[in-house]
């Protein structure tokens, strides 16, 4: 429900790195945003505004932005609720947000979890759930401060789960685009979802198995090295075999970083050269970026390895496909997760 001045109202359940970047830019563009986050972050924003640094420069956002620490404290009715806690926290966050349920028209999640729309559909009338995917990069630097380090030509996609067109998906895509987050409404959101998962699983599996022993390294530092690119191509080809087994052909929805089409169509050596080319592009554009799984590992926080790798391992097993490198990285991640805090 828009407010009295006709503004769209959005609440973000789990305003950490990505949720604060998205909520902050939406508020800056005139959307009425409520961030539901942790007390230290909320208190810092209340004191000094939300600071966003990164690819669009520096912002301090105070207007159109409310902050609360519980869903019950979020005031009024919302056009959209965006779920952005880490996947491990989905159930507890939704449980704590029962009071919000009758006050939201449309719900969506931008998490990297293939089961997220099912989880939302069990929490609320499934007709209120739409699909959503983004590659936008946000990291919580400290209370009240997030960094926005990554985007792509089209950074977010929205769509009905049954593939029909809808005003609500188009309206949200327009709001994101107006906020500097170039977005599209599509009729194939499930394919975009699996393609994004393929991309994030390959980048995450690669990062956590290649870079974290040296804490200062970014994605670009490993992918520009031949052996790094070889490991990346091996992981990506295995993940692509599952994606294609589901009946999809790669489209590079998240160009220019996605090279899934090229890696799929090219022989191994050519794909390695293409991946080294991504590294050169990132270096030329001074792009220092990490996957959120790599960030979590560096911060000593549990990684979303179960949610991101297991669906591929399970699907591969169902389809009789062999993905040994992905399976090996999942094993390593499981050992590390055993010792990381929630
Ligand atoms: N970050 C990215 O660049 C990016 C890009 C695409 C997709 N994603 C996906 O987006 C999701 C969020 O990622 P993120 O990096 O933004 O995670 P994050 O920085 O950890 O943000 C999640 C925030 O939600 C808070 N939270 C957890 N439960 C809550 C509750 N019940 N009420 C209020 N706040 C709660 C967390 O606090 P605590 O830390 O104290 O638990 C944390 O501050 C993940 O599924 C990720 O895979 C991230």
Tab-separated table of C-alpha atoms and ligand atoms in Angstrom:
chain	number	residue	atom	x	y	z
A	1	UNK	CA	0.000	0.000	0.000
A	2	UNK	CA	1.530	3.299	-1.010
A	3	UNK	CA	1.602	6.043	1.647
A	4	UNK	CA	-0.609	9.142	1.561
A	5	UNK	CA	1.756	10.912	-0.811
A	6	UNK	CA	1.615	7.935	-3.200
A	7	UNK	CA	5.104	6.667	-2.359
A	8	UNK	CA	5.906	2.981	-2.508
A	9	UNK	CA	6.552	1.427	0.938
A	10	UNK	CA	9.173	-1.292	1.345
A	11	UNK	CA	10.460	-3.084	4.429
A	12	UNK	CA	13.671	-5.078	4.543
A	13	UNK	CA	13.756	-7.964	6.986
A	14	UNK	CA	17.453	-8.484	7.777
A	15	UNK	CA	19.168	-5.195	6.983
A	16	UNK	CA	22.830	-6.192	6.896
A	17	UNK	CA	25.208	-5.713	3.963
A	18	UNK	CA	22.925	-6.204	0.979
A	19	UNK	CA	19.656	-5.192	2.659
A	20	UNK	CA	21.076	-1.843	3.776
A	21	UNK	CA	22.580	-1.082	0.362
A	22	UNK	CA	19.284	-1.804	-1.392
A	23	UNK	CA	17.136	-0.141	1.260
A	24	UNK	CA	19.442	2.889	1.353
A	25	UNK	CA	19.401	3.456	-2.405
A	26	UNK	CA	15.611	2.972	-2.548
A	27	UNK	CA	15.139	5.527	0.244
A	28	UNK	CA	17.517	7.938	-1.492
A	29	UNK	CA	15.333	7.707	-4.633
A	30	UNK	CA	12.165	8.557	-2.676
A	31	UNK	CA	10.768	5.145	-1.691
A	32	UNK	CA	9.559	4.959	1.936
A	33	UNK	CA	11.855	2.281	3.434
A	34	UNK	CA	11.888	0.533	6.806
A	35	UNK	CA	15.010	-1.412	7.707
A	36	UNK	CA	14.582	-4.197	10.264
A	37	UNK	CA	18.049	-4.881	11.623
A	38	UNK	CA	20.245	-5.506	14.628
A	39	UNK	CA	20.281	-2.938	17.473
A	40	UNK	CA	23.874	-1.655	16.997
A	41	UNK	CA	23.302	-1.032	13.264
A	42	UNK	CA	19.889	0.548	13.863
A	43	UNK	CA	21.231	2.818	16.626
A	44	UNK	CA	24.135	3.991	14.452
A	45	UNK	CA	21.772	4.813	11.555
A	46	UNK	CA	19.440	6.678	13.888
A	47	UNK	CA	22.389	8.728	15.172
A	48	UNK	CA	24.232	9.499	11.928
A	49	UNK	CA	22.151	8.241	8.998
A	50	UNK	CA	23.043	5.231	6.839
A	51	UNK	CA	26.481	5.565	5.262
A	52	UNK	CA	26.931	3.819	1.913
A	53	UNK	CA	30.340	3.844	0.243
A	54	UNK	CA	31.446	2.152	-2.929
A	55	UNK	CA	30.692	2.138	-6.611
A	56	UNK	CA	28.358	5.173	-6.660
A	57	UNK	CA	30.441	7.294	-4.293
A	58	UNK	CA	29.561	8.185	-0.712
A	59	UNK	CA	26.045	8.684	0.652
A	60	UNK	CA	24.649	9.454	4.072
A	61	UNK	CA	20.970	8.618	3.974
A	62	UNK	CA	18.540	9.977	6.537
A	63	UNK	CA	15.408	10.831	4.536
A	64	UNK	CA	12.635	8.291	3.833
A	65	UNK	CA	14.381	5.777	6.081
A	66	UNK	CA	12.950	4.240	9.261
A	67	UNK	CA	14.872	1.718	11.318
A	68	UNK	CA	13.525	-0.820	13.782
A	69	UNK	CA	14.931	-3.847	15.572
A	70	UNK	CA	11.826	-6.038	15.398
A	71	UNK	CA	9.255	-6.664	12.698
A	72	UNK	CA	6.472	-5.784	15.129
A	73	UNK	CA	7.927	-2.286	15.475
A	74	UNK	CA	7.715	-1.672	11.710
A	75	UNK	CA	4.913	0.804	11.318
A	76	UNK	CA	1.994	0.441	8.912
A	77	UNK	CA	1.365	-1.453	5.686
A	78	UNK	CA	3.991	-2.298	3.037
A	79	UNK	CA	3.804	-2.857	-0.713
A	80	UNK	CA	6.837	-5.160	-0.552
A	81	UNK	CA	8.739	-7.037	2.132
A	82	UNK	CA	12.225	-8.128	1.099
A	83	UNK	CA	13.798	-10.949	3.115
A	84	UNK	CA	17.556	-10.529	3.398
A	85	UNK	CA	18.795	-12.393	6.460
A	86	UNK	CA	21.352	-15.116	5.809
A	87	UNK	CA	19.594	-18.346	4.833
A	88	UNK	CA	20.363	-20.013	8.178
A	89	UNK	CA	18.284	-17.287	9.877
A	90	UNK	CA	15.259	-17.444	7.563
A	91	UNK	CA	13.025	-19.525	9.827
A	92	UNK	CA	13.700	-17.533	12.986
A	93	UNK	CA	13.351	-14.183	11.178
A	94	UNK	CA	10.021	-15.207	9.636
A	95	UNK	CA	8.780	-16.539	12.976
A	96	UNK	CA	9.597	-13.184	14.528
A	97	UNK	CA	7.766	-11.378	11.736
A	98	UNK	CA	4.359	-13.029	12.073
A	99	UNK	CA	2.879	-9.680	13.098
A	100	UNK	CA	3.950	-8.228	9.774
A	101	UNK	CA	2.238	-10.937	7.712
A	102	UNK	CA	-1.176	-9.261	7.359
A	103	UNK	CA	0.523	-5.939	6.597
A	104	UNK	CA	2.477	-6.860	3.455
A	105	UNK	CA	1.089	-7.122	-0.082
A	106	UNK	CA	4.022	-8.839	-1.810
A	107	UNK	CA	7.016	-10.692	-0.366
A	108	UNK	CA	10.269	-11.672	-1.990
A	109	UNK	CA	13.772	-12.753	-1.091
A	110	UNK	CA	17.068	-11.829	-2.700
A	111	UNK	CA	18.937	-14.531	-0.755
A	112	UNK	CA	21.112	-17.136	-2.450
A	113	UNK	CA	18.928	-20.072	-1.477
A	114	UNK	CA	16.971	-22.074	-4.060
A	115	UNK	CA	14.347	-22.952	-1.420
A	116	UNK	CA	13.646	-19.361	-0.396
A	117	UNK	CA	10.360	-18.944	-2.259
A	118	UNK	CA	9.086	-22.260	-0.835
A	119	UNK	CA	9.960	-21.032	2.660
A	120	UNK	CA	8.136	-17.733	2.037
A	121	UNK	CA	5.184	-19.626	0.562
A	122	UNK	CA	4.837	-21.569	3.806
A	123	UNK	CA	4.958	-18.356	5.850
A	124	UNK	CA	2.373	-16.399	3.868
A	125	UNK	CA	-0.235	-17.019	1.156
A	126	UNK	CA	1.970	-18.249	-1.752
A	127	UNK	CA	0.092	-15.914	-4.107
A	128	UNK	CA	1.847	-13.045	-2.312
A	129	UNK	CA	5.310	-14.404	-3.182
A	130	UNK	CA	7.269	-13.335	-6.249
A	131	UNK	CA	10.685	-14.492	-7.425
A	132	UNK	CA	13.684	-12.190	-7.220
A	133	UNK	CA	17.409	-12.463	-7.880
A	134	UNK	CA	20.284	-10.005	-7.600
A	135	UNK	CA	24.009	-9.898	-8.029
A	136	UNK	CA	24.422	-6.498	-6.332
A	137	UNK	CA	27.223	-6.640	-3.766
A	138	UNK	CA	26.841	-5.246	-0.259
A	139	UNK	CA	29.046	-5.698	2.811
A	140	UNK	CA	28.403	-4.520	6.354
A	141	UNK	CA	31.613	-2.669	7.245
A	142	UNK	CA	30.479	-1.667	10.737
A	143	UNK	CA	27.393	-0.311	12.513
A	144	UNK	CA	25.685	2.209	10.215
A	145	UNK	CA	28.151	1.684	7.338
A	146	UNK	CA	27.810	-0.593	4.290
A	147	UNK	CA	29.935	-0.865	1.173
A	148	UNK	CA	28.469	-1.451	-2.280
A	149	UNK	CA	31.205	-3.133	-4.314
A	150	UNK	CA	29.531	-4.915	-7.198
A	151	UNK	CA	26.762	-4.485	-9.738
A	152	UNK	CA	26.101	-5.617	-13.283
A	153	UNK	CA	24.365	-4.272	-16.381
A	154	UNK	CA	21.092	-5.666	-15.051
A	155	UNK	CA	21.600	-6.230	-11.354
A	156	UNK	CA	18.189	-7.568	-10.278
A	157	UNK	CA	15.370	-9.551	-11.866
A	158	UNK	CA	11.815	-9.961	-10.595
A	159	UNK	CA	9.050	-12.230	-11.828
A	160	UNK	CA	6.017	-14.312	-11.025
A	161	UNK	CA	6.864	-17.896	-10.111
A	162	UNK	CA	4.370	-19.191	-12.717
A	163	UNK	CA	6.010	-17.145	-15.482
A	164	UNK	CA	3.114	-14.742	-16.027
A	165	UNK	CA	3.636	-11.010	-16.386
A	166	UNK	CA	2.613	-8.803	-13.475
A	167	UNK	CA	2.320	-5.164	-12.565
A	168	UNK	CA	3.873	-5.786	-9.128
A	169	UNK	CA	7.083	-7.254	-10.620
A	170	UNK	CA	7.344	-4.412	-13.164
A	171	UNK	CA	6.675	-1.773	-10.515
A	172	UNK	CA	9.441	-3.100	-8.297
A	173	UNK	CA	11.890	-3.347	-11.213
A	174	UNK	CA	11.138	0.300	-12.047
A	175	UNK	CA	11.682	1.367	-8.421
A	176	UNK	CA	15.047	-0.451	-8.285
A	177	UNK	CA	16.115	1.052	-11.611
A	178	UNK	CA	15.163	4.549	-10.432
A	179	UNK	CA	17.321	3.924	-7.363
A	180	UNK	CA	20.422	3.168	-9.479
A	181	UNK	CA	19.939	-0.602	-9.364
A	182	UNK	CA	19.180	-1.397	-13.004
A	183	UNK	CA	16.549	-4.140	-12.977
A	184	UNK	CA	14.059	-6.035	-15.132
A	185	UNK	CA	10.772	-7.915	-14.774
A	186	UNK	CA	10.965	-11.271	-16.568
A	187	UNK	CA	8.807	-14.289	-17.419
A	188	UNK	CA	11.542	-16.843	-16.601
A	189	UNK	CA	12.561	-16.050	-13.025
A	190	UNK	CA	13.219	-19.735	-12.186
A	191	UNK	CA	15.841	-19.911	-14.924
A	192	UNK	CA	17.414	-16.640	-13.746
A	193	UNK	CA	17.423	-18.074	-10.219
A	194	UNK	CA	19.277	-21.243	-11.211
A	195	UNK	CA	21.681	-19.344	-13.444
A	196	UNK	CA	22.512	-16.941	-10.596
A	197	UNK	CA	22.985	-19.916	-8.280
A	198	UNK	CA	25.339	-21.489	-10.808
A	199	UNK	CA	27.296	-18.251	-10.951
A	200	UNK	CA	27.372	-17.703	-7.187
A	201	UNK	CA	28.181	-21.353	-6.454
A	202	UNK	CA	31.122	-21.308	-8.846
A	203	UNK	CA	32.481	-17.951	-7.601
A	204	UNK	CA	31.953	-18.931	-3.937
A	205	UNK	CA	33.361	-22.465	-4.229
A	206	UNK	CA	36.340	-21.056	-6.070
A	207	UNK	CA	36.962	-18.172	-3.626
A	208	UNK	CA	36.799	-20.181	-0.428
A	209	UNK	CA	39.047	-22.923	-1.814
A	210	UNK	CA	41.599	-20.543	-3.367
A	211	UNK	CA	41.969	-17.239	-1.535
A	212	UNK	CA	41.186	-17.133	2.191
A	213	UNK	CA	44.547	-18.259	3.585
A	214	UNK	CA	45.870	-14.819	2.607
A	215	UNK	CA	43.378	-12.429	4.118
A	216	UNK	CA	44.083	-9.488	1.831
A	217	UNK	CA	43.211	-11.242	-1.434
A	218	UNK	CA	40.211	-10.375	-3.595
A	219	UNK	CA	38.571	-12.277	-6.452
A	220	UNK	CA	40.692	-10.487	-9.045
A	221	UNK	CA	43.930	-11.570	-7.345
A	222	UNK	CA	43.326	-15.248	-8.022
A	223	UNK	CA	41.395	-15.331	-11.278
A	224	UNK	CA	44.171	-13.566	-13.190
A	225	UNK	CA	46.561	-16.434	-12.393
A	226	UNK	CA	46.397	-19.326	-14.841
A	227	UNK	CA	45.950	-22.109	-12.246
A	228	UNK	CA	43.300	-20.029	-10.510
A	229	UNK	CA	41.401	-19.683	-13.777
A	230	UNK	CA	41.739	-23.443	-14.412
A	231	UNK	CA	40.218	-24.266	-11.030
A	232	UNK	CA	37.411	-21.756	-11.705
A	233	UNK	CA	36.614	-23.259	-15.115
A	234	UNK	CA	36.588	-26.801	-13.706
A	235	UNK	CA	34.110	-25.832	-10.977
A	236	UNK	CA	31.967	-23.823	-13.392
A	237	UNK	CA	31.776	-26.582	-15.992
A	238	UNK	CA	30.658	-29.070	-13.325
A	239	UNK	CA	27.969	-26.677	-12.050
A	240	UNK	CA	26.866	-25.891	-15.611
A	241	UNK	CA	26.320	-29.601	-16.257
A	242	UNK	CA	23.675	-29.533	-13.496
A	243	UNK	CA	22.130	-26.259	-14.709
A	244	UNK	CA	21.848	-27.671	-18.231
A	245	UNK	CA	20.573	-30.964	-16.853
A	246	UNK	CA	17.642	-28.987	-15.438
A	247	UNK	CA	16.811	-28.025	-19.030
A	248	UNK	CA	18.329	-24.517	-19.161
A	249	UNK	CA	20.814	-22.933	-21.555
A	250	UNK	CA	23.135	-20.245	-20.119
A	251	UNK	CA	22.149	-16.669	-20.984
A	252	UNK	CA	24.673	-14.495	-19.081
A	253	UNK	CA	21.888	-12.684	-17.238
A	254	UNK	CA	24.524	-10.974	-15.107
A	255	UNK	CA	26.927	-9.797	-17.792
A	256	UNK	CA	29.664	-8.563	-17.902
A	257	UNK	CA	30.815	-10.781	-15.001
A	258	UNK	CA	28.923	-13.825	-16.097
A	259	UNK	CA	30.905	-15.847	-18.608
A	260	UNK	CA	28.679	-18.898	-18.279
A	261	UNK	CA	27.778	-18.966	-21.984
A	262	UNK	CA	31.429	-18.793	-22.981
A	263	UNK	CA	32.606	-21.307	-20.394
A	264	UNK	CA	29.852	-23.684	-21.495
A	265	UNK	CA	30.532	-23.410	-25.209
A	266	UNK	CA	34.328	-23.225	-25.108
A	267	UNK	CA	36.922	-25.947	-24.823
A	268	UNK	CA	38.651	-25.984	-21.420
A	269	UNK	CA	41.739	-24.001	-22.504
A	270	UNK	CA	39.703	-21.281	-24.264
A	271	UNK	CA	37.469	-20.975	-21.207
A	272	UNK	CA	40.564	-20.534	-19.035
A	273	UNK	CA	41.766	-17.682	-21.272
A	274	UNK	CA	38.309	-16.069	-21.134
A	275	UNK	CA	38.310	-16.248	-17.321
A	276	UNK	CA	41.775	-14.698	-17.159
A	277	UNK	CA	40.184	-11.960	-19.307
A	278	UNK	CA	37.570	-11.343	-16.592
A	279	UNK	CA	40.457	-10.854	-14.170
A	280	UNK	CA	42.080	-8.355	-16.540
A	281	UNK	CA	38.763	-6.452	-16.842
A	282	UNK	CA	38.397	-6.350	-13.053
A	283	UNK	CA	41.979	-5.200	-12.589
A	284	UNK	CA	41.612	-2.476	-15.256
A	285	UNK	CA	38.495	-1.231	-13.447
A	286	UNK	CA	40.094	-1.490	-9.957
A	287	UNK	CA	37.372	-3.884	-8.846
A	288	UNK	CA	38.180	-5.273	-5.423
A	289	UNK	CA	35.335	-7.604	-4.725
A	290	UNK	CA	34.707	-10.773	-2.728
A	291	UNK	CA	31.811	-13.192	-2.691
A	292	UNK	CA	29.727	-12.942	0.468
A	293	UNK	CA	30.733	-16.538	1.303
A	294	UNK	CA	34.395	-15.530	1.205
A	295	UNK	CA	33.563	-12.476	3.357
A	296	UNK	CA	31.783	-14.695	5.880
A	297	UNK	CA	34.775	-17.026	6.095
A	298	UNK	CA	37.177	-14.122	6.677
A	299	UNK	CA	34.891	-12.789	9.403
A	300	UNK	CA	34.704	-16.182	11.088
A	301	UNK	CA	30.993	-16.565	10.302
A	302	UNK	CA	29.235	-19.708	9.136
A	303	UNK	CA	29.094	-19.925	5.319
A	304	UNK	CA	25.931	-20.585	3.275
A	305	UNK	CA	27.579	-23.720	1.897
A	306	UNK	CA	24.671	-26.091	2.552
A	307	UNK	CA	22.190	-23.774	0.863
A	308	UNK	CA	24.357	-22.989	-2.159
A	309	UNK	CA	26.329	-26.192	-2.900
A	310	UNK	CA	24.047	-28.983	-1.708
A	311	UNK	CA	21.214	-28.325	-4.215
A	312	UNK	CA	23.719	-28.887	-7.036
A	313	UNK	CA	25.162	-32.014	-5.405
A	314	UNK	CA	21.660	-33.409	-4.834
A	315	UNK	CA	20.479	-32.607	-8.372
A	316	UNK	CA	23.689	-34.074	-9.826
A	317	UNK	CA	23.123	-37.249	-7.863
A	318	UNK	CA	19.488	-37.472	-9.088
A	319	UNK	CA	20.643	-36.969	-12.682
A	320	UNK	CA	23.624	-39.337	-12.453
A	321	UNK	CA	26.108	-36.508	-13.080
A	322	UNK	CA	29.592	-36.408	-11.582
A	323	UNK	CA	30.692	-33.092	-9.980
A	324	UNK	CA	33.747	-34.157	-7.929
A	325	UNK	CA	35.411	-30.746	-7.554
A	326	UNK	CA	32.232	-29.096	-6.277
A	327	UNK	CA	31.703	-32.033	-3.912
A	328	UNK	CA	35.273	-31.693	-2.609
A	329	UNK	CA	34.822	-27.962	-1.911
A	330	UNK	CA	31.528	-28.680	-0.150
A	331	UNK	CA	33.326	-31.197	2.094
A	332	UNK	CA	35.992	-28.626	2.961
A	333	UNK	CA	33.333	-25.964	3.643
A	334	UNK	CA	31.467	-28.376	5.910
A	335	UNK	CA	34.608	-28.933	8.010
A	336	UNK	CA	35.197	-25.178	8.295
A	337	UNK	CA	31.526	-24.482	9.077
A	338	UNK	CA	31.815	-26.900	11.980
A	339	UNK	CA	34.130	-24.401	13.691
A	340	UNK	CA	32.598	-21.121	12.511
A	341	UNK	CA	30.085	-19.257	14.623
A	342	UNK	CA	26.487	-18.836	13.557
B	1	LIG	N1	25.997	-9.430	0.327
B	1	LIG	C1	25.937	-9.626	-0.973
B	1	LIG	O1	26.709	-9.056	-1.729
B	1	LIG	C2	24.880	-10.543	-1.535
B	1	LIG	C3	24.598	-10.546	-2.918
B	1	LIG	C4	23.550	-11.358	-3.390
B	1	LIG	C5	22.838	-12.147	-2.503
B	1	LIG	N2	23.172	-12.136	-1.178
B	1	LIG	C6	22.393	-12.949	-0.242
B	1	LIG	O2	21.676	-12.070	0.583
B	1	LIG	C7	21.509	-12.639	1.893
B	1	LIG	C8	22.017	-11.631	2.921
B	1	LIG	O3	23.394	-11.454	2.728
B	1	LIG	P1	24.210	-10.294	3.453
B	1	LIG	O4	25.588	-10.396	2.977
B	1	LIG	O5	23.488	-9.017	3.348
B	1	LIG	O6	24.133	-10.816	4.974
B	1	LIG	P2	24.395	-9.989	6.314
B	1	LIG	O7	25.314	-8.832	6.062
B	1	LIG	O8	24.771	-10.985	7.356
B	1	LIG	O9	22.966	-9.370	6.625
B	1	LIG	C9	21.930	-10.035	7.264
B	1	LIG	C10	21.588	-9.218	8.493
B	1	LIG	O10	20.369	-9.681	9.037
B	1	LIG	C11	20.537	-9.671	10.469
B	1	LIG	N3	19.498	-10.519	11.033
B	1	LIG	C12	19.463	-11.864	11.174
B	1	LIG	N4	18.296	-12.240	11.731
B	1	LIG	C13	17.588	-11.108	11.958
B	1	LIG	C14	16.309	-10.842	12.519
B	1	LIG	N5	15.540	-11.827	12.971
B	1	LIG	N6	15.890	-9.565	12.602
B	1	LIG	C15	16.680	-8.552	12.168
B	1	LIG	N7	17.909	-8.741	11.618
B	1	LIG	C16	18.345	-10.011	11.511
B	1	LIG	C17	21.939	-10.158	10.656
B	1	LIG	O11	22.411	-9.914	11.963
B	1	LIG	P3	23.498	-10.943	12.626
B	1	LIG	O12	24.694	-10.910	11.743
B	1	LIG	O13	23.705	-10.358	13.976
B	1	LIG	O14	22.854	-12.286	12.657
B	1	LIG	C18	22.656	-9.335	9.594
B	1	LIG	O15	22.949	-8.050	10.074
B	1	LIG	C19	22.293	-13.947	1.876
B	1	LIG	O16	21.413	-15.014	1.642
B	1	LIG	C20	23.248	-13.784	0.693
B	1	LIG	O17	23.604	-15.002	0.095
B	1	LIG	C21	24.161	-11.348	-0.669
